[in-house]
JSON list of C-alpha atoms in Angstrom, two decimals:
[
{"chain": "A", "resi": 1, "resn": "MET", "atom": "CA", "xyz": [0.00, 0.00, 0.00]},
{"chain": "A", "resi": 2, "resn": "THR", "atom": "CA", "xyz": [1.38, 3.40, -0.99]},
{"chain": "A", "resi": 3, "resn": "LEU", "atom": "CA", "xyz": [1.31, 6.50, 1.20]},
{"chain": "A", "resi": 4, "resn": "THR", "atom": "CA", "xyz": [-1.34, 8.04, -1.05]},
{"chain": "A", "resi": 5, "resn": "GLU", "atom": "CA", "xyz": [-3.57, 4.96, -0.73]},
{"chain": "A", "resi": 6, "resn": "LEU", "atom": "CA", "xyz": [-3.12, 4.99, 3.05]},
{"chain": "A", "resi": 7, "resn": "GLN", "atom": "CA", "xyz": [-3.99, 8.69, 3.22]},
{"chain": "A", "resi": 8, "resn": "GLN", "atom": "CA", "xyz": [-7.13, 8.01, 1.18]},
{"chain": "A", "resi": 9, "resn": "ARG", "atom": "CA", "xyz": [-8.15, 5.23, 3.58]},
{"chain": "A", "resi": 10, "resn": "ILE", "atom": "CA", "xyz": [-7.57, 7.51, 6.55]},
{"chain": "A", "resi": 11, "resn": "ALA", "atom": "CA", "xyz": [-9.66, 10.28, 4.96]},
{"chain": "A", "resi": 12, "resn": "ALA", "atom": "CA", "xyz": [-12.45, 7.86, 4.00]},
{"chain": "A", "resi": 13, "resn": "ALA", "atom": "CA", "xyz": [-12.73, 6.23, 7.45]},
{"chain": "A", "resi": 14, "resn": "ARG", "atom": "CA", "xyz": [-16.07, 6.97, 9.10]},
{"chain": "A", "resi": 15, "resn": "ALA", "atom": "CA", "xyz": [-17.06, 6.56, 12.74]},
{"chain": "A", "resi": 16, "resn": "ASP", "atom": "CA", "xyz": [-20.39, 4.95, 11.74]},
{"chain": "A", "resi": 17, "resn": "ASN", "atom": "CA", "xyz": [-18.46, 1.96, 10.32]},
{"chain": "A", "resi": 18, "resn": "PRO", "atom": "CA", "xyz": [-17.95, -0.49, 13.23]},
{"chain": "A", "resi": 19, "resn": "GLN", "atom": "CA", "xyz": [-14.83, -1.92, 11.54]},
{"chain": "A", "resi": 20, "resn": "ALA", "atom": "CA", "xyz": [-13.20, 1.46, 10.79]},
{"chain": "A", "resi": 21, "resn": "ALA", "atom": "CA", "xyz": [-10.71, 1.33, 13.68]},
{"chain": "A", "resi": 22, "resn": "VAL", "atom": "CA", "xyz": [-9.73, -2.27, 12.93]},
{"chain": "A", "resi": 23, "resn": "GLU", "atom": "CA", "xyz": [-9.20, -1.50, 9.24]},
{"chain": "A", "resi": 24, "resn": "LEU", "atom": "CA", "xyz": [-7.22, 1.68, 9.98]},
{"chain": "A", "resi": 25, "resn": "VAL", "atom": "CA", "xyz": [-4.93, -0.02, 12.49]},
{"chain": "A", "resi": 26, "resn": "ASP", "atom": "CA", "xyz": [-4.30, -2.93, 10.14]},
{"chain": "A", "resi": 27, "resn": "ALA", "atom": "CA", "xyz": [-3.56, -0.55, 7.26]},
{"chain": "A", "resi": 28, "resn": "LEU", "atom": "CA", "xyz": [-1.29, 1.70, 9.36]},
{"chain": "A", "resi": 29, "resn": "LEU", "atom": "CA", "xyz": [0.75, -1.19, 10.75]},
{"chain": "A", "resi": 30, "resn": "ALA", "atom": "CA", "xyz": [1.08, -2.95, 7.38]},
{"chain": "A", "resi": 31, "resn": "ALA", "atom": "CA", "xyz": [2.02, 0.24, 5.55]},
{"chain": "A", "resi": 32, "resn": "SER", "atom": "CA", "xyz": [4.61, 1.23, 8.17]},
{"chain": "A", "resi": 33, "resn": "VAL", "atom": "CA", "xyz": [6.32, -2.14, 7.74]},
{"chain": "A", "resi": 34, "resn": "ALA", "atom": "CA", "xyz": [6.05, -1.97, 3.94]},
{"chain": "A", "resi": 35, "resn": "VAL", "atom": "CA", "xyz": [7.76, 1.43, 3.72]},
{"chain": "A", "resi": 36, "resn": "GLY", "atom": "CA", "xyz": [10.48, 0.40, 6.17]},
{"chain": "A", "resi": 37, "resn": "ALA", "atom": "CA", "xyz": [9.46, 2.75, 8.98]},
{"chain": "A", "resi": 38, "resn": "SER", "atom": "CA", "xyz": [11.17, 2.09, 12.29]},
{"chain": "A", "resi": 39, "resn": "ASP", "atom": "CA", "xyz": [8.16, 3.38, 14.18]},
{"chain": "A", "resi": 40, "resn": "LEU", "atom": "CA", "xyz": [4.66, 4.80, 13.83]},
{"chain": "A", "resi": 41, "resn": "HIS", "atom": "CA", "xyz": [3.53, 7.70, 16.05]},
{"chain": "A", "resi": 42, "resn": "LEU", "atom": "CA", "xyz": [-0.10, 8.55, 16.79]},
{"chain": "A", "resi": 43, "resn": "LEU", "atom": "CA", "xyz": [-0.32, 11.89, 18.57]},
{"chain": "A", "resi": 44, "resn": "PRO", "atom": "CA", "xyz": [-3.71, 13.13, 19.80]},
{"chain": "A", "resi": 45, "resn": "THR", "atom": "CA", "xyz": [-4.51, 16.76, 19.04]},
{"chain": "A", "resi": 46, "resn": "ALA", "atom": "CA", "xyz": [-7.61, 18.91, 19.47]},
{"chain": "A", "resi": 47, "resn": "ASP", "atom": "CA", "xyz": [-8.76, 17.99, 15.95]},
{"chain": "A", "resi": 48, "resn": "GLY", "atom": "CA", "xyz": [-7.85, 14.31, 15.65]},
{"chain": "A", "resi": 49, "resn": "LEU", "atom": "CA", "xyz": [-5.02, 11.82, 15.85]},
{"chain": "A", "resi": 50, "resn": "GLN", "atom": "CA", "xyz": [-1.93, 12.91, 13.91]},
{"chain": "A", "resi": 51, "resn": "ALA", "atom": "CA", "xyz": [-0.13, 9.91, 12.35]},
{"chain": "A", "resi": 52, "resn": "THR", "atom": "CA", "xyz": [3.58, 10.09, 11.49]},
{"chain": "A", "resi": 53, "resn": "TRP", "atom": "CA", "xyz": [6.22, 7.48, 10.88]},
{"chain": "A", "resi": 54, "resn": "ARG", "atom": "CA", "xyz": [10.00, 7.50, 11.13]},
{"chain": "A", "resi": 55, "resn": "ILE", "atom": "CA", "xyz": [12.01, 6.51, 8.06]},
{"chain": "A", "resi": 56, "resn": "ASP", "atom": "CA", "xyz": [15.81, 6.78, 8.18]},
{"chain": "A", "resi": 57, "resn": "GLY", "atom": "CA", "xyz": [15.57, 8.72, 11.43]},
{"chain": "A", "resi": 58, "resn": "VAL", "atom": "CA", "xyz": [13.18, 11.38, 10.09]},
{"chain": "A", "resi": 59, "resn": "LEU", "atom": "CA", "xyz": [9.54, 11.71, 11.19]},
{"chain": "A", "resi": 60, "resn": "GLN", "atom": "CA", "xyz": [7.28, 12.06, 8.17]},
{"chain": "A", "resi": 61, "resn": "PRO", "atom": "CA", "xyz": [3.58, 12.97, 8.20]},
{"chain": "A", "resi": 62, "resn": "VAL", "atom": "CA", "xyz": [1.12, 10.25, 7.22]},
{"chain": "A", "resi": 63, "resn": "GLY", "atom": "CA", "xyz": [-2.29, 11.76, 7.89]},
{"chain": "A", "resi": 64, "resn": "LYS", "atom": "CA", "xyz": [-4.84, 12.86, 10.46]},
{"chain": "A", "resi": 65, "resn": "ILE", "atom": "CA", "xyz": [-7.42, 10.44, 11.82]},
{"chain": "A", "resi": 66, "resn": "ALA", "atom": "CA", "xyz": [-10.81, 11.97, 12.62]},
{"chain": "A", "resi": 67, "resn": "PRO", "atom": "CA", "xyz": [-11.40, 12.79, 16.31]},
{"chain": "A", "resi": 68, "resn": "GLU", "atom": "CA", "xyz": [-14.45, 10.48, 16.41]},
{"chain": "A", "resi": 69, "resn": "LEU", "atom": "CA", "xyz": [-12.19, 7.52, 15.55]},
{"chain": "A", "resi": 70, "resn": "ALA", "atom": "CA", "xyz": [-9.14, 8.46, 17.62]},
{"chain": "A", "resi": 71, "resn": "ALA", "atom": "CA", "xyz": [-10.10, 6.67, 20.84]},
{"chain": "A", "resi": 72, "resn": "ASN", "atom": "CA", "xyz": [-11.18, 3.54, 18.94]},
{"chain": "A", "resi": 73, "resn": "VAL", "atom": "CA", "xyz": [-7.87, 3.37, 17.03]},
{"chain": "A", "resi": 74, "resn": "VAL", "atom": "CA", "xyz": [-5.88, 3.69, 20.27]},
{"chain": "A", "resi": 75, "resn": "THR", "atom": "CA", "xyz": [-8.09, 1.09, 21.95]},
{"chain": "A", "resi": 76, "resn": "ARG", "atom": "CA", "xyz": [-7.61, -1.33, 19.03]},
{"chain": "A", "resi": 77, "resn": "LEU", "atom": "CA", "xyz": [-3.83, -1.05, 19.34]},
{"chain": "A", "resi": 78, "resn": "LYS", "atom": "CA", "xyz": [-4.07, -1.59, 23.11]},
{"chain": "A", "resi": 79, "resn": "VAL", "atom": "CA", "xyz": [-6.20, -4.70, 22.60]},
{"chain": "A", "resi": 80, "resn": "LEU", "atom": "CA", "xyz": [-3.71, -6.13, 20.09]},
{"chain": "A", "resi": 81, "resn": "ALA", "atom": "CA", "xyz": [-0.85, -5.46, 22.53]},
{"chain": "A", "resi": 82, "resn": "ARG", "atom": "CA", "xyz": [-2.81, -6.95, 25.44]},
{"chain": "A", "resi": 83, "resn": "LEU", "atom": "CA", "xyz": [-2.81, -3.69, 27.40]},
{"chain": "A", "resi": 84, "resn": "LEU", "atom": "CA", "xyz": [-5.46, -2.49, 29.83]},
{"chain": "A", "resi": 85, "resn": "THR", "atom": "CA", "xyz": [-7.93, -0.53, 27.72]},
{"chain": "A", "resi": 86, "resn": "TYR", "atom": "CA", "xyz": [-9.57, 1.11, 30.73]},
{"chain": "A", "resi": 87, "resn": "ARG", "atom": "CA", "xyz": [-6.26, 2.55, 32.02]},
{"chain": "A", "resi": 88, "resn": "THR", "atom": "CA", "xyz": [-5.84, 5.75, 30.05]},
{"chain": "A", "resi": 89, "resn": "ASN", "atom": "CA", "xyz": [-4.10, 7.81, 32.74]},
{"chain": "A", "resi": 90, "resn": "VAL", "atom": "CA", "xyz": [-0.84, 5.82, 33.00]},
{"chain": "A", "resi": 91, "resn": "PRO", "atom": "CA", "xyz": [1.85, 4.87, 30.46]},
{"chain": "A", "resi": 92, "resn": "GLN", "atom": "CA", "xyz": [1.74, 1.25, 29.27]},
{"chain": "A", "resi": 93, "resn": "GLU", "atom": "CA", "xyz": [3.92, -0.98, 27.12]},
{"chain": "A", "resi": 94, "resn": "GLY", "atom": "CA", "xyz": [3.16, -4.19, 25.26]},
{"chain": "A", "resi": 95, "resn": "ARG", "atom": "CA", "xyz": [3.91, -6.15, 22.10]},
{"chain": "A", "resi": 96, "resn": "ILE", "atom": "CA", "xyz": [2.01, -7.27, 19.06]},
{"chain": "A", "resi": 97, "resn": "THR", "atom": "CA", "xyz": [3.31, -10.57, 17.75]},
{"chain": "A", "resi": 98, "resn": "ALA", "atom": "CA", "xyz": [1.84, -12.12, 14.63]},
{"chain": "A", "resi": 99, "resn": "ASP", "atom": "CA", "xyz": [2.73, -15.68, 13.70]},
{"chain": "A", "resi": 100, "resn": "GLY", "atom": "CA", "xyz": [4.78, -15.81, 10.53]},
{"chain": "A", "resi": 101, "resn": "SER", "atom": "CA", "xyz": [5.42, -12.06, 10.51]},
{"chain": "A", "resi": 102, "resn": "ALA", "atom": "CA", "xyz": [8.97, -10.85, 10.00]},
{"chain": "A", "resi": 103, "resn": "VAL", "atom": "CA", "xyz": [8.30, -7.92, 12.35]},
{"chain": "A", "resi": 104, "resn": "GLU", "atom": "CA", "xyz": [7.31, -7.69, 16.00]},
{"chain": "A", "resi": 105, "resn": "VAL", "atom": "CA", "xyz": [5.66, -4.42, 17.05]},
{"chain": "A", "resi": 106, "resn": "ARG", "atom": "CA", "xyz": [6.32, -2.83, 20.45]},
{"chain": "A", "resi": 107, "resn": "ILE", "atom": "CA", "xyz": [3.47, -0.58, 21.59]},
{"chain": "A", "resi": 108, "resn": "SER", "atom": "CA", "xyz": [3.92, 2.27, 24.08]},
{"chain": "A", "resi": 109, "resn": "THR", "atom": "CA", "xyz": [1.09, 4.49, 25.26]},
{"chain": "A", "resi": 110, "resn": "PHE", "atom": "CA", "xyz": [1.36, 7.75, 27.17]},
{"chain": "A", "resi": 111, "resn": "PRO", "atom": "CA", "xyz": [-1.45, 9.98, 28.46]},
{"chain": "A", "resi": 112, "resn": "THR", "atom": "CA", "xyz": [-1.63, 13.53, 27.06]},
{"chain": "A", "resi": 113, "resn": "LEU", "atom": "CA", "xyz": [-4.03, 16.44, 27.30]},
{"chain": "A", "resi": 114, "resn": "PHE", "atom": "CA", "xyz": [-6.08, 15.29, 24.27]},
{"chain": "A", "resi": 115, "resn": "GLY", "atom": "CA", "xyz": [-5.93, 11.51, 24.83]},
{"chain": "A", "resi": 116, "resn": "GLU", "atom": "CA", "xyz": [-3.33, 8.78, 24.65]},
{"chain": "A", "resi": 117, "resn": "LYS", "atom": "CA", "xyz": [-0.24, 9.04, 22.48]},
{"chain": "A", "resi": 118, "resn": "VAL", "atom": "CA", "xyz": [0.81, 5.74, 20.92]},
{"chain": "A", "resi": 119, "resn": "VAL", "atom": "CA", "xyz": [4.16, 4.74, 19.47]},
{"chain": "A", "resi": 120, "resn": "ALA", "atom": "CA", "xyz": [4.36, 1.47, 17.55]},
{"chain": "A", "resi": 121, "resn": "ARG", "atom": "CA", "xyz": [8.00, 0.43, 17.10]},
{"chain": "A", "resi": 122, "resn": "ASN", "atom": "CA", "xyz": [8.71, -2.11, 14.35]},
{"chain": "A", "resi": 123, "resn": "LEU", "atom": "CA", "xyz": [11.34, -4.62, 15.47]},
{"chain": "A", "resi": 124, "resn": "PRO", "atom": "CA", "xyz": [12.67, -7.07, 12.88]},
{"chain": "A", "resi": 125, "resn": "ARG", "atom": "CA", "xyz": [12.67, -10.62, 14.20]},
{"chain": "A", "resi": 126, "resn": "GLY", "atom": "CA", "xyz": [15.98, -12.42, 14.24]},
{"chain": "A", "resi": 127, "resn": "ALA", "atom": "CA", "xyz": [17.94, -9.49, 12.82]},
{"chain": "A", "resi": 128, "resn": "GLN", "atom": "CA", "xyz": [21.65, -9.98, 13.29]},
{"chain": "A", "resi": 129, "resn": "PRO", "atom": "CA", "xyz": [23.79, -6.92, 14.00]},
{"chain": "A", "resi": 130, "resn": "LEU", "atom": "CA", "xyz": [26.72, -6.38, 11.63]},
{"chain": "A", "resi": 131, "resn": "ALA", "atom": "CA", "xyz": [29.87, -8.24, 12.62]},
{"chain": "A", "resi": 132, "resn": "ASN", "atom": "CA", "xyz": [32.50, -5.50, 12.84]},
{"chain": "A", "resi": 133, "resn": "LEU", "atom": "CA", "xyz": [33.32, -1.82, 12.40]},
{"chain": "A", "resi": 134, "resn": "ALA", "atom": "CA", "xyz": [34.45, -2.26, 8.80]},
{"chain": "A", "resi": 135, "resn": "GLU", "atom": "CA", "xyz": [30.92, -3.34, 7.81]},
{"chain": "A", "resi": 136, "resn": "LEU", "atom": "CA", "xyz": [29.29, -0.20, 9.23]},
{"chain": "A", "resi": 137, "resn": "GLY", "atom": "CA", "xyz": [30.23, 1.89, 6.21]},
{"chain": "A", "resi": 138, "resn": "LEU", "atom": "CA", "xyz": [31.89, 4.65, 8.21]},
{"chain": "A", "resi": 139, "resn": "PRO", "atom": "CA", "xyz": [34.40, 6.94, 6.49]},
{"chain": "A", "resi": 140, "resn": "ASP", "atom": "CA", "xyz": [38.01, 5.84, 7.08]},
{"chain": "A", "resi": 141, "resn": "GLU", "atom": "CA", "xyz": [38.88, 8.80, 9.33]},
{"chain": "A", "resi": 142, "resn": "VAL", "atom": "CA", "xyz": [35.77, 8.24, 11.50]},
{"chain": "A", "resi": 143, "resn": "GLN", "atom": "CA", "xyz": [36.48, 4.51, 11.69]},
{"chain": "A", "resi": 144, "resn": "GLN", "atom": "CA", "xyz": [40.09, 5.19, 12.76]},
{"chain": "A", "resi": 145, "resn": "SER", "atom": "CA", "xyz": [38.98, 7.71, 15.42]},
{"chain": "A", "resi": 146, "resn": "LEU", "atom": "CA", "xyz": [36.49, 5.19, 16.75]},
{"chain": "A", "resi": 147, "resn": "ARG", "atom": "CA", "xyz": [39.13, 2.46, 16.89]},
{"chain": "A", "resi": 148, "resn": "ASN", "atom": "CA", "xyz": [41.45, 4.84, 18.78]},
{"chain": "A", "resi": 149, "resn": "ALA", "atom": "CA", "xyz": [38.69, 5.64, 21.27]},
{"chain": "A", "resi": 150, "resn": "LEU", "atom": "CA", "xyz": [37.98, 1.93, 21.76]},
{"chain": "A", "resi": 151, "resn": "SER", "atom": "CA", "xyz": [41.65, 1.22, 22.51]},
{"chain": "A", "resi": 152, "resn": "GLN", "atom": "CA", "xyz": [41.66, 3.65, 25.46]},
{"chain": "A", "resi": 153, "resn": "THR", "atom": "CA", "xyz": [41.67, 2.13, 28.96]},
{"chain": "A", "resi": 154, "resn": "SER", "atom": "CA", "xyz": [39.36, 4.72, 30.52]},
{"chain": "A", "resi": 155, "resn": "GLY", "atom": "CA", "xyz": [36.58, 7.08, 29.51]},
{"chain": "A", "resi": 156, "resn": "ALA", "atom": "CA", "xyz": [33.19, 6.67, 27.92]},
{"chain": "A", "resi": 157, "resn": "LEU", "atom": "CA", "xyz": [31.90, 6.34, 24.40]},
{"chain": "A", "resi": 158, "resn": "VAL", "atom": "CA", "xyz": [28.41, 7.69, 23.79]},
{"chain": "A", "resi": 159, "resn": "VAL", "atom": "CA", "xyz": [26.40, 6.28, 20.89]},
{"chain": "A", "resi": 160, "resn": "ALA", "atom": "CA", "xyz": [23.37, 8.51, 20.31]},
{"chain": "A", "resi": 161, "resn": "GLY", "atom": "CA", "xyz": [20.82, 9.14, 17.60]},
{"chain": "A", "resi": 162, "resn": "PRO", "atom": "CA", "xyz": [17.15, 8.80, 16.66]},
{"chain": "A", "resi": 163, "resn": "ALA", "atom": "CA", "xyz": [15.27, 5.51, 16.58]},
{"chain": "A", "resi": 164, "resn": "GLY", "atom": "CA", "xyz": [16.40, 3.25, 13.77]},
{"chain": "A", "resi": 165, "resn": "SER", "atom": "CA", "xyz": [19.66, 5.10, 13.15]},
{"chain": "A", "resi": 166, "resn": "GLY", "atom": "CA", "xyz": [21.98, 2.21, 14.05]},
{"chain": "A", "resi": 167, "resn": "LYS", "atom": "CA", "xyz": [22.86, 2.81, 17.70]},
{"chain": "A", "resi": 168, "resn": "THR", "atom": "CA", "xyz": [22.58, -0.84, 18.70]},
{"chain": "A", "resi": 169, "resn": "THR", "atom": "CA", "xyz": [24.38, -2.07, 15.60]},
{"chain": "A", "resi": 170, "resn": "THR", "atom": "CA", "xyz": [27.22, 0.38, 16.25]},
{"chain": "A", "resi": 171, "resn": "ALA", "atom": "CA", "xyz": [27.44, -0.58, 19.93]},
{"chain": "A", "resi": 172, "resn": "TYR", "atom": "CA", "xyz": [27.64, -4.30, 19.09]},
{"chain": "A", "resi": 173, "resn": "ALA", "atom": "CA", "xyz": [30.28, -3.66, 16.43]},
{"chain": "A", "resi": 174, "resn": "CYS", "atom": "CA", "xyz": [32.30, -1.70, 19.01]},
{"chain": "A", "resi": 175, "resn": "LEU", "atom": "CA", "xyz": [32.00, -4.54, 21.52]},
{"chain": "A", "resi": 176, "resn": "ARG", "atom": "CA", "xyz": [33.18, -7.04, 18.90]},
{"chain": "A", "resi": 177, "resn": "GLU", "atom": "CA", "xyz": [36.14, -4.79, 18.05]}
]
């Protein structure tokens, strides 16, 4: 499903359709995996639920879900993640695991002024981190600086960046080095 098709489905969703939330959640999760998004964000606002996803570390707008459907969409995600649907005033975390799927989805909810914010993080199953620093694709001078830092006997190395940017892969490569 393309972004345009997803946006059309979001715009066409109506609160009088009892399956609207189920269909929207299924479409959002499938499309986020298909485009390679590391996570999907659903942020409640005064006029609906703003959907964005993160691709290559950059949040990109997806669409706005109507305010009449917002609570049902959040509830559907909470049901799939086996979270307490009646607890809307505390943060919660859970997972959606589908048999045969290459991706596991981690769901986090957080209460806000306009409802619950949801982040669905796509985690590839069985992904193996790269073996060593040479495979990270770093420029030679950066790779050499990193190797020098790793050879030190004291100090700290901070690996930071947005979700899906390679922090864990880099940390494992450093440990292997």
